[in-house]
Structures are given as C-alpha cells and as structure tokens.
C-alpha cells in the first residue's frame, strides 16, 4: 500500500526560526507530515521556516505541488520559507519551476539561519542566498 | 373487546348456543319491540289527554299515595297541598278508595273550583286541605315531567332498534335490545305512573327488568364471557330474579288495604337495577384493564365513561330511598344523563369504524328526513283534525290523535322506501356494498399482474368491506406459504415479513394446505379439525405478529392452493356472518387465478433475472480470463508479435503467455485445456500461474514442462489434461529453445520454406514423471513463427469438412508485412471456410512471432538498435521509484553525467506516475510497460499504459506566480518537468495503448 515514506523533524534553531528536516520522499503522501511540521513550527513562534532537503531522497512533481501549497499558506500567514541541502539536480528543478524565487535557497543551515535572523531583525539581507 | 387470548372468540359458525330457539327468540323480540312501541304511543295519547284535564295541584300514585313531585306554584312547600306519603281518602267530599274513583271524581270538577282533600298519613294522622282546581297541568311541568323522560325513552328505543338491526343475531345484540326496551319503558312511563296509572304495572315490571338486562348485558356485551358461553342459561338468570321482584311489586300495587306496601317492593326493584348498573360498570372496567389491543381499550374506555355518566344519577336515585339521603332529584337529572350510555356506544362505534360509516350516515339521513316528515305530518293532522272536530262537535276529541297515529303507521313504510331511494340516488350513487367491492376488485385483477400490488388490492378490498383487525395474503412460494405484505389495519403500518420470523412460514406439505384446498371456502381457524405446525401458526395468537387469526380464506386455482387470506377478528367485535363469508368466497374465486397469474409472471421474471445473472457472471468471467491473458504483448525490439484469441464460449480453455525477462529472453507459452467453458477456464487459471512462476525462475523448456506436469497432475480432474508448447527465445540472437507437451507444433516460415517445430512429449496431467525433449532453432531475420491451437485445424464447415493442416499451410504461404497481417489472414481464412453462422466448436488461438528483417527503414528498428531493458510495473503510486531504479541501472552505461541520469530518472518517474494515475486510472491490475532502448544515437524510453486518460486535456504550462495567486492549481508540474528533463517527448497511440516516448540525444563518443 502506498503511504508516506517521509519523516519531518522540526528544530527550533533560533527565535522565530525553525528548521524542518525532510527525511525520505517528498511526494503526494508527504502532505500530512509537512503540514503538521509547519503547524508545529508556527505554533512555536517561527516566522521563518527553513526546509532541510539534505536527507531528502526523492522529490517529484507532487512534492513540488505540496511546496507550492505550503508557500501559499506561508505567504498568507506572513511566514517565510527558506531551503538548503538541495542536490544539484533539485536546484535545477527549483530553478526551472522558479521555486527558487519564492523560496530562498542556501548552501547550508548556518547561512540559512543567518539569512533568516538578518531578515527578522529588520535588515533586508540576501546574505548567502543563491 | 375481548377478555383474553381465545376465550372471547365467538363461535359464529354455530351461531349463539340457542337457549331459546332462534325463530322463537326472534318472534319474542319482535313482539316485545312492538309492544313497547304501542305502549309508548298510547302513553303519549293518554298523557296529552290527561294534561288538558283539571289538575288539583298534586299527583297520586296507584294506591292514592300522594307523589313527591313538585311543580311551579303548586303550593306544596307552603303546606297548602298534601305531600308524600299522605294518602288521599276523600276528595271534594266524596270518599275514594281506588285510583279509578279518584280520577272519576276529579273529572267532574270544573277549573277554578275549590275542593276539599282529606288525607291520612301512615301514622294515622288525618288532614284536610282546600285546593283550587286548575284548568290543566302547567306547560313547564309537562315538559319536565312528561316530554323529556318520554323522549329519552324513545331515544333508547331507537338506539336499541339500530343495534338490534345490526347485531340481532348475536346474544349481545339481543341483550342490548332488551336493556334498551326496558330503559325505554322505565323512562317513557314515568309520567303515566303519576297521571293515568294505566301502565303502572308495566313500569314496575320494566324497572325490575332493567336491572336484569344490565347484568345480562354485562355478561354478554360485546362478547360473551367464557363461562356464559359454556352455560348459556346463566345470562337468563337475572331475568328470573327480576321476575320475582316484579311479581312482588305488582301484588303490592293493587293492595289498597295497605297502600304503603308498594314502597319497599319498589325499593327492592330500584336496588336490583342499581346492582345491575354496578355490575355493568365493573365488568366494563375489567374489560378495559384486560383488553389487549389499544383499540379495544379505547372502546372500553369510551363505553365505561358513558356508563358512569349515565348511571351515576340513576344509581343515586335508586339508592336514595334506602339511605334516606336528602337530595332532591328531578326526573330531568336522571333521564338526561341516561342518554350518555347509548351515545357512548354510538361514539365507540363511529369513531372506530366498527361498522361502515357510509351506511351509518346513509341511515341517519334517511331516518332523519323520515322523522321530520312524519313528525310534521303528525302534528299537522292532529292540529287540523282537532280544529275540525271542535268546529263540528264543539269539543276536542281524542279521535284526532288516534287517526293521526294511524295515518303515520300507514305512511311509514312507503315513505321510508321513497326517501331511501331518493337519498341513495342523490348522495350514494356509488353506494358501497359487497357486490360493488367485488366488481371493483375484479376490475383491478384484470389489470394487475404484479403480485405485490395484487396482494395490496386484495387486502384493501377486504379491509374496506369488513374492517378486520388485520388481514394478510399468504402466497405459495418455493420455500412454503409465507405472508405477503401483511397490512396491520389498526396501525395502518406494514409489518415486514422478516419481522414475522421463520416459524410463520407454512410448509407446502402441511395438512392445512390439503384441508384448505379441499374446503375451498372460508374456514374458521378454530374449526380446523386437527393440529399441525401450520394450524398452530394461526391458532396460537402469539405466533403470528401478536394477532389472532380468525378466518382463513383459501385462494384456489385449478384445484391448486395458491395462497390464502388470513383475517383477524372484526374490529366491531361481531363474528363473521354467513354473508361476510359468501362475499369473501366470491372474492377468493376471483383472487385465486389472479394470484396464480401474478405468481407465474413473477417466476418468469425470476428466471429471466437468473439467466441474465448467469450471463453477467460469464461476461465477468470472460473479462477476468482476458486479464489473465497478456493484455498487451511485450514490445520486443527487433521482433513483431500478434495474437488472436477466440473462445468458443464466454470463457475458454486455450491460453497463451509471453513473458520478457531482464536477460533479454522471451518466454512463450501456448496451451490448451482439454475442455471448454468454465471448467477449462478454472484449470487454465492455475496452469497459467504455474507457467508464470516457471518463466520467472527462468526454467529451461523441457524442465519447465516436467515441473508443470508434476504440479498440475494432482490439480486436474480425471480425464482432463493440458497440451502446451513452451519456448524460450533469446531476443538478440534469435536462438529459440522449446519443448512440447502434446500441443500443435508451430510452423516456422524461413527462407528455405515452411517447417513444423517438432518436439515430442505427453500432454500435462496424463501421467507422472514424464520427460520432455528439448529442441533448438535459430529464427532468422524475416522468419515467421506461427502458433495455433487445434480449434483452428479441427474447425468444421457446414459441409462437415475440417479446416486441417493443408488449409493452414496454404494460408501461411504468402507475403506478410507484419505479424498481425498474418494473424488476420489466418483468422479470415477460417471465417471464409466456416461461412456465415459458424458454430464455433472449440477455442481458437493464433499467434505469430516475426523477426524483423535486417534492412528496415530508419526509425526505432534501425540497425544498431539495442534494447537495454523492458519491464512492467503495477499501477500503484510509489512504484514509479521502482521504474526509476531499473531505468537508472539500464541507462547509466550510456549516459555520461550524473545530471543526465538524474534528469532521466525524474522524467521517467513523472511519466510513470502519469501512466499509473491517469493512463491506468490507479487500477493495480493494469501494467505500465517500460522499454528502454538505444536507437539511432538516441536513448529512447517508452512508457506504455492503457490509455484510459486519453481524453484528459493537457495541463496548462505551470506558472508559479499564477499558482501562488491562486489562479492555477498548486499541482500540475509533471509534464512540465518531463519536457524540461529530456530532449524530446512524443505521445503515441498503438493498439489502444498510450505510449509516452522520451528521447535523449546521445552525443558522439559517449557510448
């Protein structure tokens, strides 16, 4: 039976910044996990959600659709989405889909957190963003 | 209103147990009724006469004792008039000893004259009064003392007659009539008691009898108690007591020597009547408490309430002298409430439809009009004739009243007939009666062949005509007689058959069935002279939906019992009359054949449904079998494959299978189960599973057949076997190894000619431990390998000739461009041979495998084409990852960079997902077939599905901004990604399959 082959751990790395480690497959079955993770981060006061795609094995078009859904929700509620840990292939996919224009993609977690904190502190910064 | 389960059930088949012979009792009743009418009419005449005579201001009883009645301004209260219980000794100076002398003396006085009245008290005190003679009794006193009690008496008589007309043949009906007669007389004669004293004896008798009638009524109404049914004379016992009382009273009344002796006698009569009232109320109370059905309780309640209202004042009146209570009770206080009892009975009847409402309204109209006309005529003639007499003779004459009464008597019947005819014509053109019911039902029957409707109509007709507590149609079914849609009349709700439980079915061989068939007429359940499970269904009231079944009406057609009607007690409580049964019998005579017809129609419908169901199941079986056969032949690069499969019946025993291994081998199975239809199909299913398994393990042909024989042999029914050709083709080289278990060997057409691929071996399932030869051939480019089953070669044409091998070989000769062309040619050859209207005897399987010639035009089959892999996956989301991995393994050697591999993987995953979700509609059993090949310097990946989603329009180009703004769905990235990941994307339709072909250009030197 098809089911979710993904786990998402939420880490609260800084005030108003949470990291979601996406471990496994980012496909249609990941929806519940993703939305729970988002809710948890937001409930903890996160304004910036950093998606860690490092441990992600597979992203398909449904997974991209999910990210778009999450993006719509985050935009509506005034939250930001960042990402890091994407393989070259999925960076390409992000570029092709223009997702990288809506989700800032960083090389690693430190840069992503720094970028997030810079933004929360008010200074519009694109440090480390690619 | 019955008192228990069965004891209240009447035995109408035998009528009431005759205490008095029926004709005698009828004559006696009619005599009593006639006598009562005469007495009431004469009383009226006497009262009218007396009322216009001189009135002394007081009234006396039979023995000259002054009555206790008071009137407006009579003066009794002031002591100026004699009072009860003084006795008049002399009047106007004349001594009177009898009531006759009293009247005669008084008659000679003229109005306004003052006369003396001498009285004596029981203690001997003598008094002298002077009274003024009035011209007549004051009008208000006439109303109070005469008209009102007389009218109540008349009303009782009327209600009694009505009930007697409807229930005169039951003892309860007769008891009620007697009660009404005596009550009528007791009321109607009250005035006579204190005026003319003509009917004093009748009155005294009636009061005593009222008590007896009440007790008798309590015993019999509305159903006789069990004890009375067993000892019918019990109901007459009270009349014996009352007769003695009456005797005492009558003796006392004429004893002028002891004028007060009548008082205790009358009191005894009153007490007896009072006792009767108490008994009636008590029994009604008991029946109220013990009634089982709500409707019975309501009826009992209404009647009880009426009885209490009616009889309480009467009871006080009766008991008053005994207890010496100082309550002033006028006749009005007693007479008026008395009407409550018959009104309550009428209410119970009308409200609960004990009798047909139409009939009641009809009669009410008729008699209402009749009474108005007769009353008017009577008054007019009395008035007119009295006027005439006064003119002629100068005085009033009682002749006027007598002649008028006579006139009314003469007019009554013809007038009644006329009015009845008029009202029937005017209001009741479609007056209900049994004949009408029959006609209406007959009309329904002609148009109704639906059993359910027919049963409903039948129940409705019976309910409308007779008002039974319940009625059900029982009909013959294959499993026995069962109630069909019972209609519970008291609640109006249908009781589902399921709720009745299994015990309510009557077996087809139950003795009751034979009994009803023979009787062929309505049968009382209690009259069935034996007990069987079927009889007990109805005899035990608790078995059948808590209702008692009273009557069974057999429905017979051509001496066969098709069912019966089960009727409960009538709501009216009366038993079924001979007339009811005649009506039911006629109804059954029409319903029996109608139900039979409906049953036949139903059976035909059922058979048709059954046939249709089997057809459907076979159709499903065929679909299932077709899914067992490879739906789509594997795409084998460099080879061309075509199959035609035609079972003789919906399902067949021929089957074939083609399986492609990862090692580039094609397993070919052609088999034939030695039977046709469902048994063959079942064996075929298990044989197929065995071969699939063997092919998956890549077992070599001879070994495979040996194992298949071992596995199949215990599974096959005796006499059944399977022939099978099993081949293993190396796709790249054309090396073909094969073994044969008694199947028709395939033909190989090659450059050198045509040859059969022979290999010997026994069919599978014949015997244990069979060894098979294995042979090998190289199939060259352009060669054709043709498989067939014996269904082809052993087909006959109308002339009885067999298709045979010669015809096959002739058909094979020819220049065929493709495998499917040859298959079509072979099939057409068979059709031409068999001719139109061919009765296919056996399953036919034709399969052609063609190795493509070397010099094919450019394209996917160009030289240098190489199949990297081909596989199938099931249509389940998530399986696209399996496809990704397999494709990755195949393409890694031909692609230079990881990026290219990743891109291909993503494109394949998306394409496979689309195929799974849209092309195959997520139906797990449908495969997605993936071929990966290198051709003409391109990497080509074909993803084939069943094309279910062909009609779905291509998604619009996804635009993230539009998606974020909600103008597009967040999804819909699949096709976009595919297009971005590979160089070229093409969709094709081939043999109903939808193929997405992905193409990646391989740069020179990359391989």
Coordinates of N, CA and C in Angstrom, one line a residue, chain B residues 852-943:
Chain B
X852 N 12.1 -9.2 -37.3 CA 12.1 -8.2 -38.4 C 13.3 -8.4 -39.3
X853 N 13.2 -8.1 -40.5 CA 14.3 -8.2 -41.4 C 15.4 -7.2 -41.1
X854 N 16.6 -7.5 -41.6 CA 17.7 -6.6 -41.2 C 17.6 -5.2 -41.8
X855 N 17.1 -5.2 -43.1 CA 17.1 -3.9 -43.8 C 15.7 -3.2 -43.6
X856 N 15.5 -2.7 -42.4 CA 14.3 -2.0 -42.1 C 14.6 -0.5 -42.3
X857 N 13.6 0.3 -42.7 CA 13.8 1.7 -42.9 C 14.2 2.3 -41.5
X858 N 14.7 3.6 -41.6 CA 15.2 4.2 -40.4 C 14.1 4.3 -39.3
X859 N 14.5 4.5 -38.1 CA 13.5 4.6 -37.0 C 13.9 3.8 -35.9
X860 N 13.0 3.4 -35.1 CA 13.4 2.7 -33.8 C 13.9 1.3 -34.1
X861 N 13.6 0.8 -35.3 CA 14.1 -0.5 -35.6 C 15.3 -0.5 -36.5
X862 N 16.0 0.6 -36.6 CA 17.1 0.7 -37.4 C 18.3 -0.1 -36.9
X863 N 19.2 -0.5 -37.7 CA 20.3 -1.3 -37.3 C 21.1 -0.6 -36.2
X864 N 21.6 -1.3 -35.3 CA 22.3 -0.7 -34.2 C 21.4 -0.5 -33.0
X865 N 20.1 -0.8 -33.2 CA 19.1 -0.6 -32.1 C 19.4 -1.6 -31.0
X866 N 19.3 -1.2 -29.8 CA 19.6 -2.1 -28.7 C 18.6 -1.9 -27.6
X867 N 18.0 -3.0 -27.2 CA 17.1 -3.0 -26.1 C 17.9 -3.1 -24.8
X868 N 17.8 -2.0 -24.0 CA 18.6 -2.0 -22.8 C 17.8 -2.8 -21.7
X869 N 16.5 -2.5 -21.6 CA 15.7 -3.2 -20.6 C 14.2 -3.1 -21.0
X870 N 13.4 -4.0 -20.5 CA 12.0 -3.8 -20.7 C 11.3 -4.4 -19.5
X871 N 10.4 -3.8 -18.9 CA 9.7 -4.4 -17.7 C 8.3 -3.8 -17.5
X872 N 7.6 -4.5 -16.6 CA 6.2 -4.0 -16.3 C 6.2 -3.6 -14.8
X873 N 5.4 -2.7 -14.5 CA 5.2 -2.5 -13.1 C 3.7 -2.3 -12.9
X874 N 3.2 -2.6 -11.7 CA 1.8 -2.5 -11.3 C 1.4 -1.0 -11.1
X875 N 0.2 -0.7 -11.4 CA -0.3 0.7 -11.3 C -0.6 1.0 -9.9
X876 N 0.5 1.3 -9.1 CA 0.3 1.8 -7.7 C 1.3 2.9 -7.5
X877 N 0.8 4.0 -7.0 CA 1.7 5.1 -6.8 C 2.8 4.7 -5.8
X878 N 4.0 5.1 -6.1 CA 5.1 4.7 -5.4 C 6.0 3.8 -6.2
X879 N 5.3 3.0 -7.1 CA 6.1 2.1 -8.0 C 6.9 2.9 -9.0
X880 N 6.7 4.2 -9.2 CA 7.5 4.9 -10.1 C 9.0 4.9 -9.6
X881 N 9.1 4.7 -8.3 CA 10.5 4.7 -7.8 C 11.2 3.4 -8.3
X882 N 10.4 2.3 -8.4 CA 11.0 1.1 -8.9 C 11.4 1.3 -10.3
X883 N 10.5 1.9 -11.1 CA 10.9 2.2 -12.5 C 12.1 3.0 -12.6
X884 N 12.2 4.1 -11.7 CA 13.4 4.9 -11.7 C 14.7 4.1 -11.6
X885 N 14.6 3.2 -10.6 CA 15.8 2.5 -10.3 C 16.2 1.6 -11.4
X886 N 15.2 0.9 -12.0 CA 15.5 0.0 -13.1 C 16.1 0.8 -14.3
X887 N 15.5 1.9 -14.6 CA 15.9 2.7 -15.7 C 17.3 3.2 -15.5
X888 N 17.6 3.6 -14.2 CA 18.9 4.2 -13.8 C 20.0 3.1 -14.2
X889 N 19.7 1.9 -13.7 CA 20.7 0.8 -13.9 C 20.9 0.6 -15.5
X890 N 19.9 0.7 -16.2 CA 20.0 0.5 -17.7 C 20.7 1.6 -18.4
X891 N 20.4 2.9 -18.0 CA 20.9 4.0 -18.8 C 22.3 4.5 -18.3
X892 N 22.7 4.1 -17.1 CA 24.0 4.6 -16.6 C 25.1 4.4 -17.6
X893 N 25.2 3.2 -18.1 CA 26.4 3.0 -19.1 C 26.3 3.9 -20.3
X894 N 25.2 4.4 -20.7 CA 25.2 5.1 -21.9 C 25.1 6.6 -21.7
X895 N 25.0 7.0 -20.4 CA 24.9 8.5 -20.2 C 26.2 8.9 -19.5
X896 N 26.7 10.1 -19.8 CA 28.0 10.5 -19.3 C 27.9 11.1 -17.9
X897 N 26.9 11.9 -17.7 CA 26.9 12.6 -16.4 C 25.8 12.2 -15.5
X898 N 26.1 12.4 -14.2 CA 25.1 12.1 -13.2 C 23.8 13.0 -13.4
X899 N 24.1 14.2 -13.8 CA 23.0 15.2 -14.0 C 22.0 14.6 -15.1
X900 N 22.6 14.0 -16.2 CA 21.7 13.5 -17.2 C 20.9 12.3 -16.6
X901 N 21.6 11.5 -15.8 CA 21.0 10.3 -15.2 C 19.8 10.8 -14.3
X902 N 20.1 11.8 -13.5 CA 19.1 12.3 -12.6 C 17.9 12.9 -13.4
X903 N 18.2 13.6 -14.5 CA 17.1 14.2 -15.3 C 16.3 13.1 -15.9
X904 N 16.9 12.0 -16.4 CA 16.2 10.9 -17.0 C 15.3 10.3 -15.9
X905 N 15.9 10.1 -14.7 CA 15.2 9.5 -13.6 C 13.9 10.3 -13.3
X906 N 14.1 11.6 -13.2 CA 12.9 12.4 -12.8 C 11.9 12.3 -14.0
X907 N 12.3 12.4 -15.2 CA 11.4 12.3 -16.3 C 10.6 11.0 -16.3
X908 N 11.4 9.9 -16.1 CA 10.7 8.5 -16.1 C 9.7 8.5 -14.9
X909 N 10.2 9.0 -13.7 CA 9.3 8.9 -12.6 C 8.0 9.6 -12.9
X910 N 8.1 10.8 -13.5 CA 6.9 11.6 -13.7 C 6.0 10.9 -14.8
X911 N 6.7 10.4 -15.8 CA 5.9 9.7 -16.9 C 5.2 8.5 -16.4
X912 N 5.9 7.7 -15.5 CA 5.3 6.5 -15.0 C 4.2 6.9 -14.0
X913 N 4.4 8.0 -13.2 CA 3.3 8.4 -12.4 C 2.0 8.8 -13.2
X914 N 2.3 9.5 -14.2 CA 1.1 9.9 -15.1 C 0.4 8.6 -15.6
X915 N 1.3 7.6 -16.0 CA 0.7 6.4 -16.6 C -0.1 5.7 -15.6
X916 N 0.5 5.6 -14.3 CA -0.2 4.9 -13.3 C -1.6 5.6 -12.9
X917 N -1.5 7.0 -12.7 CA -2.6 7.7 -12.2 C -3.7 7.9 -13.3
X918 N -3.2 8.4 -14.5 CA -4.2 8.8 -15.5 C -4.4 7.7 -16.5
X919 N -3.3 7.2 -17.1 CA -3.4 6.2 -18.2 C -4.1 4.9 -17.7
X920 N -3.7 4.5 -16.5 CA -4.3 3.2 -16.0 C -5.3 3.5 -14.8
X921 N -5.6 4.7 -14.5 CA -6.6 5.1 -13.5 C -6.4 4.4 -12.2
X922 N -5.1 4.2 -11.8 CA -4.7 3.6 -10.5 C -5.3 2.2 -10.3
X923 N -5.6 1.5 -11.4 CA -6.0 0.2 -11.3 C -4.8 -0.8 -11.3
X924 N -4.6 -1.3 -10.1 CA -3.4 -2.1 -9.8 C -3.1 -3.2 -10.8
X925 N -4.2 -3.8 -11.3 CA -4.0 -5.0 -12.2 C -3.5 -4.5 -13.6
X926 N -3.6 -3.3 -13.9 CA -3.2 -2.8 -15.2 C -1.7 -2.5 -15.2
X927 N -0.9 -3.1 -16.1 CA 0.6 -2.8 -16.0 C 1.0 -1.5 -16.7
X928 N 2.0 -1.0 -16.3 CA 2.7 0.1 -17.0 C 4.0 -0.6 -17.6
X929 N 4.1 -0.5 -18.9 CA 5.3 -1.2 -19.5 C 6.3 -0.2 -19.9
X930 N 7.5 -0.5 -19.5 CA 8.6 0.5 -19.8 C 9.7 -0.3 -20.7
X931 N 10.0 0.3 -21.8 CA 11.0 -0.2 -22.7 C 12.1 0.8 -22.7
X932 N 13.4 0.4 -22.5 CA 14.5 1.3 -22.7 C 15.4 0.8 -23.8
X933 N 15.6 1.6 -24.8 CA 16.4 1.2 -25.9 C 17.3 2.3 -26.4
X934 N 18.3 1.9 -27.1 CA 19.2 2.9 -27.8 C 19.0 2.7 -29.2
X935 N 18.7 3.7 -29.9 CA 18.5 3.6 -31.3 C 18.8 4.9 -32.1
X936 N 19.5 4.7 -33.1 CA 20.0 5.8 -34.0 C 20.6 6.9 -33.2
X937 N 21.4 6.5 -32.2 CA 22.1 7.5 -31.4 C 21.3 8.2 -30.4
X938 N 20.1 7.7 -30.2 CA 19.3 8.3 -29.1 C 18.9 7.3 -28.1
X939 N 18.8 7.8 -26.8 CA 18.3 6.9 -25.8 C 16.8 7.1 -25.8
X940 N 16.0 6.0 -26.0 CA 14.6 6.1 -26.1 C 14.0 5.4 -24.9
X941 N 13.1 6.0 -24.2 CA 12.4 5.3 -23.1 C 10.9 5.4 -23.4
X942 N 10.3 4.2 -23.6 CA 8.8 4.2 -23.9 C 8.1 3.8 -22.6
X943 N 7.1 4.6 -22.2 CA 6.3 4.2 -21.1 C 4.9 4.0 -21.7

